[in-house]
Short mmCIF file of C-alpha atoms in Angstrom, two decimals:
data_model
loop_
_atom_site.label_atom_id
_atom_site.label_comp_id
_atom_site.label_asym_id
_atom_site.label_seq_id
_atom_site.Cartn_x
_atom_site.Cartn_y
_atom_site.Cartn_z
CA MET A 1 -23.54 5.65 39.22
CA CYS A 2 -24.91 5.53 35.47
CA GLY A 3 -22.54 2.75 34.49
CA LEU A 4 -22.85 1.05 37.66
CA ILE A 5 -25.98 0.54 37.79
CA PHE A 6 -26.49 -0.59 34.05
CA PHE A 7 -23.63 -3.08 34.49
CA MET A 8 -25.67 -4.13 37.73
CA LEU A 9 -28.39 -4.82 35.65
CA LEU A 10 -26.81 -6.17 32.59
CA GLY A 11 -25.60 -8.81 35.42
CA LYS A 12 -29.32 -9.91 35.94
CA LEU A 13 -29.95 -9.98 32.38
CA PHE A 14 -26.97 -12.70 32.81
CA GLN A 15 -28.39 -14.76 35.51
CA GLN A 16 -31.56 -14.81 33.13
CA LYS A 17 -29.86 -16.29 30.29
CA THR A 18 -29.86 -13.72 27.83
CA TYR A 19 -26.71 -13.10 27.72
CA SER A 20 -26.29 -15.34 24.41
CA PHE A 21 -27.66 -11.55 22.20
CA LEU A 22 -25.02 -9.60 24.00
CA SER A 23 -21.65 -11.78 24.19
CA PHE A 24 -19.03 -10.46 22.43
CA GLU A 25 -16.53 -12.64 23.85
CA ARG A 26 -14.76 -13.54 20.35
CA ASP A 27 -11.55 -15.57 20.54
CA TYR A 28 -9.49 -16.11 17.17
CA LYS A 29 -10.94 -19.45 16.23
CA SER A 30 -14.21 -16.87 15.07
CA TYR A 31 -12.23 -14.67 13.07
CA PHE A 32 -9.24 -16.59 11.30
CA PRO A 33 -11.40 -19.45 10.06
CA ILE A 34 -8.09 -20.13 8.62
CA ALA A 35 -6.67 -24.26 7.74
CA ILE A 36 -2.98 -25.60 6.88
CA THR A 37 -1.59 -29.00 5.74
CA LYS A 38 -0.16 -31.32 8.41
CA ILE A 39 1.93 -33.99 7.67
CA LEU A 40 1.17 -36.77 10.25
CA SER A 41 3.27 -39.54 10.45
CA ASP A 42 3.05 -42.13 7.50
CA GLY A 43 3.69 -39.14 5.36
CA THR A 44 -0.03 -38.78 4.61
CA GLU A 45 -1.04 -35.02 4.41
CA ILE A 46 -4.07 -33.41 5.81
CA PRO A 47 -6.18 -30.08 5.83
CA VAL A 48 -6.70 -29.07 9.48
CA GLN A 49 -7.57 -25.80 11.20
CA VAL A 50 -5.14 -23.61 12.57
CA TYR A 51 -6.54 -23.91 16.13
CA ASP A 52 -5.52 -27.79 16.09
CA ILE A 53 -2.68 -27.19 15.97
CA GLN A 54 -0.35 -29.56 18.66
CA LYS A 55 3.30 -28.20 20.29
CA GLY A 56 5.29 -31.27 17.67
CA ASP A 57 3.79 -31.46 15.20
CA ARG A 58 4.90 -31.40 11.68
CA LEU A 59 3.55 -28.98 8.81
CA LEU A 60 4.00 -28.00 4.93
CA ILE A 61 3.93 -24.53 4.45
CA ARG A 62 3.70 -23.21 0.79
CA ASN A 63 4.75 -21.15 -1.48
CA GLN A 64 3.17 -17.38 -0.53
CA GLU A 65 1.44 -18.91 2.40
CA LEU A 66 1.40 -17.08 5.89
CA ILE A 67 3.24 -18.77 8.68
CA PRO A 68 0.82 -19.44 11.05
CA VAL A 69 2.70 -20.37 14.23
CA ASP A 70 6.33 -20.36 15.98
CA GLY A 71 8.37 -23.74 14.20
CA ILE A 72 11.62 -24.76 13.20
CA LEU A 73 12.74 -25.50 9.90
CA ILE A 74 13.28 -28.76 9.57
CA SER A 75 13.45 -28.37 5.38
CA GLU A 76 17.37 -27.59 4.12
CA LYS A 77 16.72 -24.03 3.59
CA ALA A 78 13.62 -21.63 3.02
CA SER A 79 12.89 -17.79 1.89
CA VAL A 80 10.10 -15.89 4.28
CA ASP A 81 9.23 -13.04 3.55
CA TYR A 82 8.14 -10.51 6.48
CA SER A 83 7.43 -7.33 4.74
CA PHE A 84 3.78 -6.52 5.47
CA VAL A 85 4.77 -7.91 9.96
CA THR A 86 8.65 -5.49 10.00
CA GLY A 87 7.96 -3.30 6.94
CA GLU A 88 11.07 -5.00 5.23
CA ALA A 89 11.04 -5.45 1.96
CA VAL A 90 14.29 -8.23 1.16
CA PRO A 91 13.03 -11.56 1.94
CA ILE A 92 15.24 -13.47 4.76
CA ALA A 93 16.68 -17.05 4.32
CA LYS A 94 16.75 -19.79 6.70
CA LYS A 95 18.43 -22.73 6.57
CA SER A 96 17.51 -26.06 8.36
CA GLY A 97 17.27 -25.33 12.43
CA ASP A 98 16.22 -21.71 11.74
CA LYS A 99 13.40 -21.00 13.47
CA LEU A 100 10.76 -20.14 11.85
CA PHE A 101 7.77 -16.42 13.69
CA ALA A 102 4.55 -16.66 12.85
CA GLY A 103 3.57 -14.30 10.74
CA GLY A 104 5.89 -14.26 7.65
CA LYS A 105 5.26 -15.91 4.03
CA GLN A 106 6.88 -18.61 2.88
CA LEU A 107 8.64 -17.63 -0.73
CA GLY A 108 9.46 -20.14 -3.45
CA ARG A 109 9.84 -24.19 -2.86
CA VAL A 110 7.51 -26.09 -0.25
CA ILE A 111 8.69 -26.56 3.38
CA GLU A 112 7.89 -28.19 6.03
CA MET A 113 8.87 -27.37 10.19
CA GLU A 114 8.29 -28.40 12.93
CA VAL A 115 5.29 -27.10 14.98
CA LEU A 116 7.17 -24.64 18.41
CA PHE A 117 3.80 -23.32 20.34
CA SER A 118 0.24 -24.07 19.07
CA VAL A 119 -0.96 -20.76 17.70
CA SER A 120 -1.95 -18.03 19.21
CA GLN A 121 -4.55 -14.84 18.88
CA SER A 122 -2.34 -12.67 19.49
CA TYR A 123 -0.07 -13.28 16.53
CA LEU A 124 -3.30 -13.41 14.01
CA THR A 125 -5.30 -10.32 15.55
CA GLN A 126 -1.80 -8.39 15.63
CA LEU A 127 -1.09 -8.82 12.06
CA TRP A 128 -4.69 -8.21 10.21
CA SER A 129 -5.04 -4.80 12.84
CA ASN A 130 -1.12 -3.97 11.54
CA ALA A 131 -1.34 -0.30 9.88
CA VAL A 132 -0.11 -1.34 6.82
CA PHE A 133 -3.19 -2.86 6.09
CA GLN A 134 -5.31 -0.56 7.53
CA LYS A 135 -8.00 1.69 4.87
CA LYS A 136 -8.89 5.64 5.69
CA VAL A 137 -12.42 5.45 6.06
CA ASP A 138 -14.99 7.63 7.08
CA ILE A 139 -17.11 6.16 9.29
CA LYS A 140 -20.61 8.16 10.02
CA HIS A 141 -22.21 6.94 13.20
CA LYS A 142 -18.61 7.19 14.78
CA THR A 143 -18.46 10.89 13.53
CA ILE A 144 -22.30 11.53 14.71
CA THR A 145 -21.33 10.16 18.44
CA ASP A 146 -18.50 12.03 17.78
CA THR A 147 -20.33 15.68 17.23
CA ILE A 148 -22.91 14.58 19.29
CA SER A 149 -20.21 14.55 21.99
CA ARG A 150 -18.08 17.09 22.49
CA TYR A 151 -20.82 19.55 22.98
CA PHE A 152 -23.25 17.31 25.36
CA THR A 153 -21.34 17.90 28.55
CA PRO A 154 -20.79 22.11 27.92
CA ALA A 155 -24.50 21.83 26.51
CA LEU A 156 -25.36 20.03 29.99
CA LEU A 157 -24.15 21.93 32.08
CA GLY A 158 -25.26 25.13 30.84
CA LEU A 159 -29.10 23.80 30.62
CA ALA A 160 -28.83 23.13 34.61
CA VAL A 161 -27.22 26.42 35.33
CA LEU A 162 -29.55 28.35 33.40
CA SER A 163 -32.89 26.52 34.72
CA PHE A 164 -31.35 26.85 37.86
CA LEU A 165 -31.16 30.26 37.76
CA TYR A 166 -34.52 30.37 37.19
CA TRP A 167 -35.85 28.39 39.65
CA ILE A 168 -33.82 30.14 42.61
CA PHE A 169 -35.97 33.00 42.36
CA ILE A 170 -39.26 31.00 42.48
CA SER A 171 -38.08 28.32 45.09
CA VAL A 172 -35.36 27.80 46.17
CA ASP A 173 -35.84 23.55 46.36
CA THR A 174 -37.07 23.59 43.13
CA ALA A 175 -34.58 24.80 41.70
CA PHE A 176 -31.83 22.28 43.47
CA ASN A 177 -34.28 19.13 42.50
CA VAL A 178 -34.60 20.82 38.59
CA PHE A 179 -30.27 21.15 38.42
CA THR A 180 -29.86 17.36 40.01
CA ALA A 181 -32.74 15.88 38.00
CA ILE A 182 -31.33 17.63 35.02
CA LEU A 183 -27.84 16.37 36.18
CA ILE A 184 -29.19 12.63 36.14
CA VAL A 185 -32.02 12.05 33.27
CA ALA A 186 -29.51 13.93 30.41
CA CYS A 187 -27.19 10.55 30.95
CA PRO A 188 -24.75 9.46 27.67
CA CYS A 189 -24.80 6.21 28.15
CA ALA A 190 -27.35 4.97 25.88
CA LEU A 191 -26.08 7.37 23.17
CA ALA A 192 -22.77 6.14 23.58
CA LEU A 193 -23.81 1.98 23.91
CA THR A 194 -25.63 2.41 20.26
CA ALA A 195 -23.19 1.58 17.75
CA PRO A 196 -21.01 -0.98 19.52
CA PHE A 197 -24.04 -3.12 20.75
CA THR A 198 -25.63 -2.88 17.79
CA LEU A 199 -22.43 -3.69 15.63
CA GLY A 200 -21.58 -5.88 18.19
CA ASN A 201 -24.31 -8.73 17.21
CA VAL A 202 -24.21 -7.78 13.98
CA LEU A 203 -21.02 -9.27 13.78
CA ARG A 204 -22.03 -12.71 16.01
CA ILE A 205 -24.75 -12.75 13.66
CA MET A 206 -22.28 -12.73 10.68
CA GLY A 207 -20.28 -15.52 12.27
CA ASN A 208 -22.75 -17.59 13.10
CA ARG A 209 -23.24 -17.53 9.46
CA LYS A 210 -19.71 -17.73 8.71
CA PHE A 211 -18.90 -14.41 6.94
CA TYR A 212 -15.84 -13.37 9.55
CA LEU A 213 -15.76 -9.20 9.38
CA LYS A 214 -12.44 -7.37 10.11
CA ASN A 215 -13.61 -5.53 13.02
CA ALA A 216 -17.49 -3.46 13.29
CA THR A 217 -15.86 -0.73 11.00
CA VAL A 218 -16.10 -3.04 7.67
CA ILE A 219 -20.34 -3.16 8.83
CA GLU A 220 -20.91 0.29 7.87
CA GLN A 221 -18.46 0.11 4.98
CA LEU A 222 -20.45 -2.67 3.24
CA ALA A 223 -23.50 -0.40 3.18
CA LYS A 224 -22.42 1.72 1.57
CA VAL A 225 -20.95 -0.15 -1.56
CA ASP A 226 -22.72 0.14 -5.05
CA THR A 227 -20.27 -1.79 -7.33
CA ILE A 228 -19.13 -5.58 -6.80
CA VAL A 229 -16.24 -6.52 -8.57
CA PHE A 230 -16.13 -10.44 -8.96
CA ASP A 231 -12.83 -12.61 -9.67
CA LYS A 232 -13.57 -15.30 -11.70
CA THR A 233 -11.98 -18.70 -11.40
CA GLY A 234 -12.15 -19.36 -7.09
CA THR A 235 -14.91 -17.09 -6.81
CA ILE A 236 -18.01 -17.84 -8.60
CA THR A 237 -17.08 -20.81 -9.96
CA THR A 238 -15.95 -24.60 -7.28
CA ASN A 239 -13.07 -26.04 -6.94
CA LYS A 240 -14.97 -29.01 -5.61
CA LYS A 241 -16.68 -30.00 -9.30
CA THR A 242 -14.42 -29.32 -11.89
CA ALA A 243 -13.99 -31.38 -14.21
CA ILE A 244 -10.62 -31.98 -15.25
CA SER A 245 -8.94 -33.84 -19.00
CA TYR A 246 -6.16 -34.21 -20.56
CA GLU A 247 -5.10 -33.49 -23.96
CA GLY A 248 -1.65 -34.66 -25.18
CA THR A 249 1.46 -37.16 -25.05
CA ALA A 250 0.31 -39.44 -22.38
CA LEU A 251 2.84 -38.80 -19.53
CA ASN A 252 4.07 -41.73 -17.83
CA ASP A 253 4.86 -41.80 -14.17
CA PHE A 254 8.35 -40.36 -13.73
CA GLU A 255 6.77 -37.33 -15.04
CA LEU A 256 3.23 -37.19 -12.95
CA LYS A 257 5.85 -37.71 -9.44
CA LEU A 258 7.53 -34.96 -11.56
CA LEU A 259 4.21 -32.31 -11.82
CA LYS A 260 3.19 -33.78 -8.88
CA ASN A 261 6.07 -32.77 -6.76
CA THR A 262 6.01 -29.26 -8.83
CA LEU A 263 2.50 -28.68 -7.72
CA ARG A 264 2.44 -29.75 -4.73
CA GLY A 265 4.72 -25.90 -3.90
CA SER A 266 1.83 -23.69 -4.72
CA ASN A 267 -1.27 -22.62 -3.47
CA HIS A 268 -3.18 -21.05 -7.24
CA PRO A 269 -6.55 -22.88 -7.39
CA LEU A 270 -5.65 -24.73 -10.39
CA SER A 271 -2.58 -25.64 -8.84
CA ARG A 272 -4.54 -27.80 -6.02
CA ARG A 273 -7.11 -28.75 -8.22
CA LEU A 274 -4.76 -30.61 -9.78
CA TYR A 275 -2.31 -31.68 -7.13
CA GLU A 276 -5.44 -33.43 -6.16
CA TYR A 277 -6.30 -34.63 -9.01
CA ILE A 278 -2.49 -36.84 -10.35
CA PRO A 279 -2.43 -40.00 -8.62
CA ASN A 280 -0.15 -39.64 -5.41
CA GLN A 281 3.69 -40.17 -6.39
CA ALA A 282 6.80 -40.81 -4.66
CA LYS A 283 8.22 -36.84 -2.61
CA ILE A 284 11.38 -35.81 -4.10
CA GLU A 285 12.65 -32.08 -3.61
CA PRO A 286 12.96 -29.59 -6.03
CA GLN A 287 16.20 -27.87 -6.44
CA HIS A 288 14.88 -24.45 -7.41
CA PHE A 289 11.37 -23.55 -7.44
CA GLU A 290 9.55 -20.71 -8.78
CA GLU A 291 6.12 -19.13 -9.34
CA ILE A 292 5.47 -16.09 -10.70
CA THR A 293 2.05 -14.95 -9.87
CA GLY A 294 -0.38 -15.24 -12.97
CA LYS A 295 1.87 -16.78 -15.71
CA GLY A 296 3.06 -19.75 -14.38
CA ILE A 297 5.29 -22.71 -11.84
CA SER A 298 9.09 -23.32 -12.91
CA ALA A 299 10.24 -26.38 -10.60
CA ASP A 300 14.00 -27.88 -11.44
CA PHE A 301 14.75 -31.35 -9.90
CA VAL A 302 17.80 -33.63 -10.14
CA GLU A 303 15.58 -35.81 -12.07
CA GLY A 304 14.48 -33.39 -14.61
CA LYS A 305 13.09 -29.74 -15.62
CA VAL A 306 9.60 -29.02 -15.11
CA ARG A 307 7.67 -25.37 -16.71
CA LEU A 308 4.40 -25.24 -15.70
CA GLY A 309 1.31 -22.25 -16.77
CA SER A 310 -0.18 -20.76 -19.00
CA SER A 311 0.32 -20.71 -22.88
CA GLN A 312 1.82 -17.46 -22.59
CA PHE A 313 4.57 -18.51 -20.03
CA LEU A 314 5.11 -21.18 -22.10
CA GLN A 315 5.59 -19.59 -25.47
CA HIS A 316 3.18 -22.17 -26.97
CA MET A 317 0.00 -21.64 -29.21
CA SER A 318 -2.70 -24.97 -29.79
CA GLU A 319 -5.69 -24.46 -31.66
CA ASN A 320 -8.33 -23.18 -28.96
CA THR A 321 -6.25 -22.48 -26.77
CA HIS A 322 -7.35 -19.21 -25.96
CA LYS A 323 -11.79 -20.88 -25.44
CA LYS A 324 -10.05 -22.77 -22.95
CA THR A 325 -9.27 -23.16 -19.49
CA LYS A 326 -5.84 -24.73 -19.39
CA VAL A 327 -2.45 -25.73 -17.87
CA HIS A 328 -0.21 -25.78 -19.81
CA VAL A 329 3.30 -28.98 -19.22
CA GLU A 330 6.33 -29.04 -20.52
CA ILE A 331 9.00 -31.19 -19.12
CA ASP A 332 12.94 -31.07 -20.30
CA GLY A 333 12.13 -28.29 -22.64
CA ILE A 334 9.90 -31.05 -24.25
CA TYR A 335 5.94 -29.41 -24.76
CA LYS A 336 4.14 -32.54 -23.87
CA GLY A 337 -0.03 -31.39 -23.55
CA SER A 338 -2.05 -29.35 -20.79
CA TYR A 339 -4.76 -30.70 -18.55
CA VAL A 340 -8.16 -28.38 -18.81
CA PHE A 341 -10.73 -27.24 -16.74
CA ASN A 342 -14.27 -27.46 -17.71
CA ASN A 343 -15.39 -25.38 -14.20
CA GLN A 344 -19.03 -25.30 -12.68
CA TYR A 345 -19.96 -22.09 -11.49
CA ARG A 346 -21.56 -22.16 -7.79
CA GLU A 347 -25.59 -23.39 -7.20
CA GLY A 348 -27.49 -19.94 -6.83
CA LEU A 349 -24.45 -17.72 -9.01
CA GLU A 350 -27.60 -16.93 -10.90
CA VAL A 351 -29.98 -16.34 -8.71
CA LEU A 352 -27.59 -13.90 -6.77
CA PHE A 353 -26.42 -11.88 -9.83
CA ASP A 354 -30.24 -11.28 -10.40
CA SER A 355 -30.90 -10.16 -7.30
CA LEU A 356 -27.36 -7.97 -6.93
CA SER A 357 -28.03 -6.63 -10.25
CA LYS A 358 -31.50 -4.33 -9.34
CA ARG A 359 -28.99 -2.70 -6.71
CA TYR A 360 -25.29 -2.49 -7.74
CA ASP A 361 -23.13 -2.58 -10.70
CA LEU A 362 -21.75 -6.19 -11.36
CA VAL A 363 -18.45 -6.60 -13.34
CA ILE A 364 -16.19 -10.19 -13.76
CA LEU A 365 -12.60 -8.97 -13.38
CA SER A 366 -10.65 -12.30 -14.74
CA GLY A 367 -7.30 -13.13 -15.02
CA ASP A 368 -8.08 -16.41 -17.26
CA ASN A 369 -8.66 -15.65 -21.30
CA ASP A 370 -12.96 -15.49 -22.48
CA GLY A 371 -13.62 -18.84 -23.51
CA GLU A 372 -16.03 -19.38 -21.35
CA ARG A 373 -17.34 -15.29 -22.21
CA LYS A 374 -20.47 -16.52 -24.10
CA ILE A 375 -21.41 -19.28 -21.31
CA LEU A 376 -22.05 -16.08 -18.53
CA GLU A 377 -23.23 -13.97 -20.84
CA LYS A 378 -26.03 -16.53 -20.67
CA MET A 379 -25.79 -16.83 -17.06
CA LEU A 380 -25.31 -13.66 -15.26
CA PRO A 381 -27.65 -10.35 -16.22
CA ASN A 382 -26.99 -8.10 -19.91
CA SER A 383 -25.78 -5.08 -17.45
CA THR A 384 -22.79 -7.34 -16.11
CA THR A 385 -19.02 -5.90 -17.50
CA LEU A 386 -17.34 -9.02 -18.56
CA VAL A 387 -13.49 -8.30 -18.02
CA PHE A 388 -11.03 -11.17 -18.52
CA ASN A 389 -6.89 -11.66 -19.56
CA GLN A 390 -6.33 -9.15 -16.67
CA LYS A 391 -2.71 -9.55 -14.59
CA PRO A 392 -3.44 -8.64 -10.71
CA GLU A 393 -1.90 -5.78 -11.27
CA GLN A 394 -4.17 -4.72 -14.24
CA LYS A 395 -6.78 -5.47 -11.40
CA LEU A 396 -5.66 -2.92 -8.63
CA GLU A 397 -5.62 -0.59 -11.19
CA PHE A 398 -9.51 -1.78 -12.64
CA ILE A 399 -10.47 -0.79 -8.61
CA GLU A 400 -8.39 2.30 -8.79
CA GLN A 401 -10.71 3.54 -12.33
CA LEU A 402 -13.69 2.41 -10.75
CA GLN A 403 -12.95 4.72 -7.38
CA LYS A 404 -12.03 7.66 -9.33
CA GLN A 405 -15.15 7.42 -10.66
CA GLY A 406 -16.82 7.87 -7.51
CA LYS A 407 -17.67 3.63 -7.21
CA ASN A 408 -17.68 2.73 -3.74
CA VAL A 409 -15.72 -0.77 -4.22
CA MET A 410 -16.69 -4.46 -3.02
CA MET A 411 -14.02 -7.03 -4.50
CA VAL A 412 -14.68 -10.39 -4.45
CA GLY A 413 -11.70 -12.55 -4.62
CA ASP A 414 -10.07 -15.95 -3.81
CA GLY A 415 -7.30 -13.97 -1.28
CA LEU A 416 -4.47 -15.76 -3.23
CA ASN A 417 -3.70 -13.71 -6.79
CA ASP A 418 -6.31 -10.88 -5.73
CA ALA A 419 -4.79 -9.58 -3.20
CA GLY A 420 -4.19 -6.03 -4.24
CA ALA A 421 -7.44 -5.92 -5.55
CA LEU A 422 -8.36 -6.93 -3.09
CA ALA A 423 -6.61 -4.45 -0.77
CA GLN A 424 -7.30 -1.99 -3.15
CA SER A 425 -10.84 -2.14 -2.95
CA ASN A 426 -13.36 -0.33 -0.54
CA ILE A 427 -14.43 -3.58 0.37
CA GLY A 428 -11.77 -6.63 -0.25
CA ILE A 429 -13.43 -10.01 0.68
CA ALA A 430 -12.22 -13.45 0.16
CA ILE A 431 -14.41 -16.86 -0.55
CA SER A 432 -12.40 -19.37 0.77
CA GLU A 433 -13.14 -23.42 0.01
CA ASN A 434 -10.27 -25.02 1.58
CA VAL A 435 -8.87 -22.14 4.11
CA ASN A 436 -5.70 -22.45 3.98
CA VAL A 437 -3.57 -18.76 2.94
CA PHE A 438 -4.19 -16.10 5.09
CA SER A 439 -4.34 -12.50 3.40
CA PRO A 440 -4.44 -9.95 5.83
CA ALA A 441 -5.73 -7.49 2.67
CA CYS A 442 -9.12 -8.49 2.70
CA ASP A 443 -11.24 -7.21 4.81
CA GLY A 444 -13.95 -9.78 5.36
CA ILE A 445 -13.60 -13.82 4.88
CA MET A 446 -16.33 -16.20 4.24
CA ASP A 447 -16.83 -19.53 3.78
CA ALA A 448 -17.64 -20.87 0.53
CA SER A 449 -20.69 -22.32 1.10
CA GLN A 450 -22.20 -18.68 2.25
CA PHE A 451 -21.29 -17.90 -1.14
CA GLN A 452 -24.90 -16.94 -2.64
CA LYS A 453 -26.26 -15.60 0.76
CA ILE A 454 -24.05 -12.18 -0.59
CA ASP A 455 -27.33 -10.05 -1.16
CA PHE A 456 -28.42 -11.17 1.82
CA PHE A 457 -25.44 -9.59 4.33
CA LEU A 458 -25.71 -6.29 2.16
CA LYS A 459 -28.96 -6.25 2.41
CA PHE A 460 -28.70 -7.07 6.66
CA SER A 461 -25.84 -4.36 7.06
CA LYS A 462 -27.52 -1.64 5.43
CA ASN A 463 -30.74 -2.45 7.77
CA ALA A 464 -27.97 -2.59 10.20
CA MET A 465 -26.89 0.77 10.00
CA LYS A 466 -30.90 1.60 9.86
CA THR A 467 -30.45 0.50 13.56
CA VAL A 468 -27.54 2.52 14.58
CA TYR A 469 -29.17 5.82 13.02
CA MET A 470 -33.30 4.26 15.27
CA SER A 471 -31.23 4.02 18.23
CA PHE A 472 -29.71 7.72 17.93
CA GLY A 473 -32.89 8.56 17.32
CA LEU A 474 -34.95 6.73 20.10
CA SER A 475 -31.43 8.24 22.83
CA LEU A 476 -31.87 12.03 21.94
CA LEU A 477 -35.48 11.77 22.46
CA TYR A 478 -35.16 10.13 25.37
CA ASN A 479 -33.26 12.77 26.38
CA ILE A 480 -35.78 14.90 25.34
CA VAL A 481 -38.61 14.27 26.81
CA GLY A 482 -36.97 13.70 29.91
CA LEU A 483 -35.06 16.82 29.92
CA SER A 484 -38.33 18.22 29.08
CA PHE A 485 -39.42 17.21 31.99
CA ALA A 486 -36.85 18.25 34.63
CA ILE A 487 -36.65 21.55 33.71
CA SER A 488 -40.61 22.34 34.03
CA GLY A 489 -39.58 20.95 37.47
CA ASN A 490 -42.34 18.45 37.32
CA LEU A 491 -39.69 15.42 37.52
CA LEU A 492 -37.39 14.35 41.25
CA PRO A 493 -34.00 13.70 41.79
CA ILE A 494 -35.09 9.93 42.81
CA VAL A 495 -37.45 9.09 40.25
CA ALA A 496 -34.51 11.02 37.39
CA ALA A 497 -32.22 8.33 38.98
CA ILE A 498 -34.77 5.27 38.15
CA ILE A 499 -35.52 5.90 34.99
CA MET A 500 -31.84 7.29 33.52
CA PRO A 501 -30.83 3.18 33.58
CA LEU A 502 -33.62 2.38 31.87
CA SER A 503 -32.96 4.29 29.26
CA THR A 504 -29.23 2.13 28.45
CA ILE A 505 -31.56 -0.92 29.11
CA THR A 506 -34.10 0.17 25.81
CA ILE A 507 -31.73 0.94 23.80
CA VAL A 508 -29.84 -2.14 24.23
CA SER A 509 -32.86 -4.24 23.87
CA PHE A 510 -34.19 -2.25 20.46
CA VAL A 511 -30.63 -2.56 18.88
CA THR A 512 -30.25 -6.34 19.84
CA ILE A 513 -33.69 -7.13 18.91
CA MET A 514 -34.04 -5.29 15.48
CA SER A 515 -30.52 -6.69 14.93
CA ASN A 516 -31.64 -10.61 15.02
CA ILE A 517 -35.56 -9.46 13.15
CA TYR A 518 -33.33 -8.17 10.17
CA SER A 519 -31.17 -11.50 10.38
CA ARG A 520 -34.31 -13.38 9.24
CA THR A 521 -36.44 -11.12 7.62
CA SER A 522 -33.49 -9.91 5.15
CA LYS A 523 -32.05 -13.84 4.55
CA LEU A 524 -32.28 -15.25 1.29
#
């Protein structure tokens, strides 16, 4: 009866167009703002949202990119890793004409495929929810709800029986009225709906602000964070404003063609920026492609061999190499020069760090050299820890050490080279500028335009949990007051039946209004 009355009243709310606050019908578009590269009929490559993919489209899949849909391999061969879907660690070799399944990760040189089916919500949600990526976390609000629920019914029945036995010797009619009123007025619905409605509304609000969380559990974990670790390249720096210059022997058109087609298969932030920087060239396929995370790329073509990456990878140390962000280039065994990246930091970075430093321990954890240490020391608060020259595995170990010190760590990275650190951290957030890589290791995806609002989202999460606990208290207070009237014989069953659903409506309205108020007052 409680649930029936509640949903009848909820239906009235929908008819009155207040449903926008209570709508939790979100499809995969709300959670997965990922894109993929589509090849047009004239050969032009453009990024498109995954949900815009149609049957028959031709897609370009780069090294380490997730295959978002089922399709047919057009390229000669491919190597696909399904380990985080099937658990099988050995990549599967595919040849032209073979079927590729959504959820696989392309390894090696760039491939092309034809789409068989448009993207399905089930593929991505099942992938992100795979047990491999589930973190064991303490969910306090669920613990409170479970604890109260465990004792609620037995305590209620015991109270009803004792009250009945007390009143039966005074008045039989009153005894039955008291017994019935107690069972009706002490409704657990409001208590059970507190957390789902609050967190559901918070998910909706964050989604509208382009911060997409894996599930409602992440909100409570965000509220517990005390240490925030940021990657540098692609995270606190922006891909769109980087100035690139070349130092070394000038590259001719043939060499630029080899370099462009080598970069075409990589998803590293520097590779993507350099790929966009180099003028369009004729497309050729490498015979061999290998990308070593944190080091560089090696590609063999019929026309020549290209190696590019760090100075250590090419074993070439030039003057001031260690003081700049560079991608070094070697063609056919001859060192040519390097592309220098003058990073542009994200708008609002200094204000964000100043605000965060008042409540959190801040760390910059970068795989780059320390060439920009002095710039960062001037820009960021003195309490910010700067750590450079970190390989992916070293980033993961750094996070582990913080956790062993009792820190609750949030890692903010680009979702590419930071997968291990994102998975290890208590909360992993991937910053996405041109979102063409899905990282199931992360707990949330944030549009890069919202980077300066990280402090707002953290405050909002804390206030959301306050709302949950306040509504717990409000629900329990309602039950205590209602039971006191029922036990004293001052509450008729018919009145209890009318009042009971009002508690549910009150709680739902309270958490909805409070979460919306906090979404405005917490705003930066």
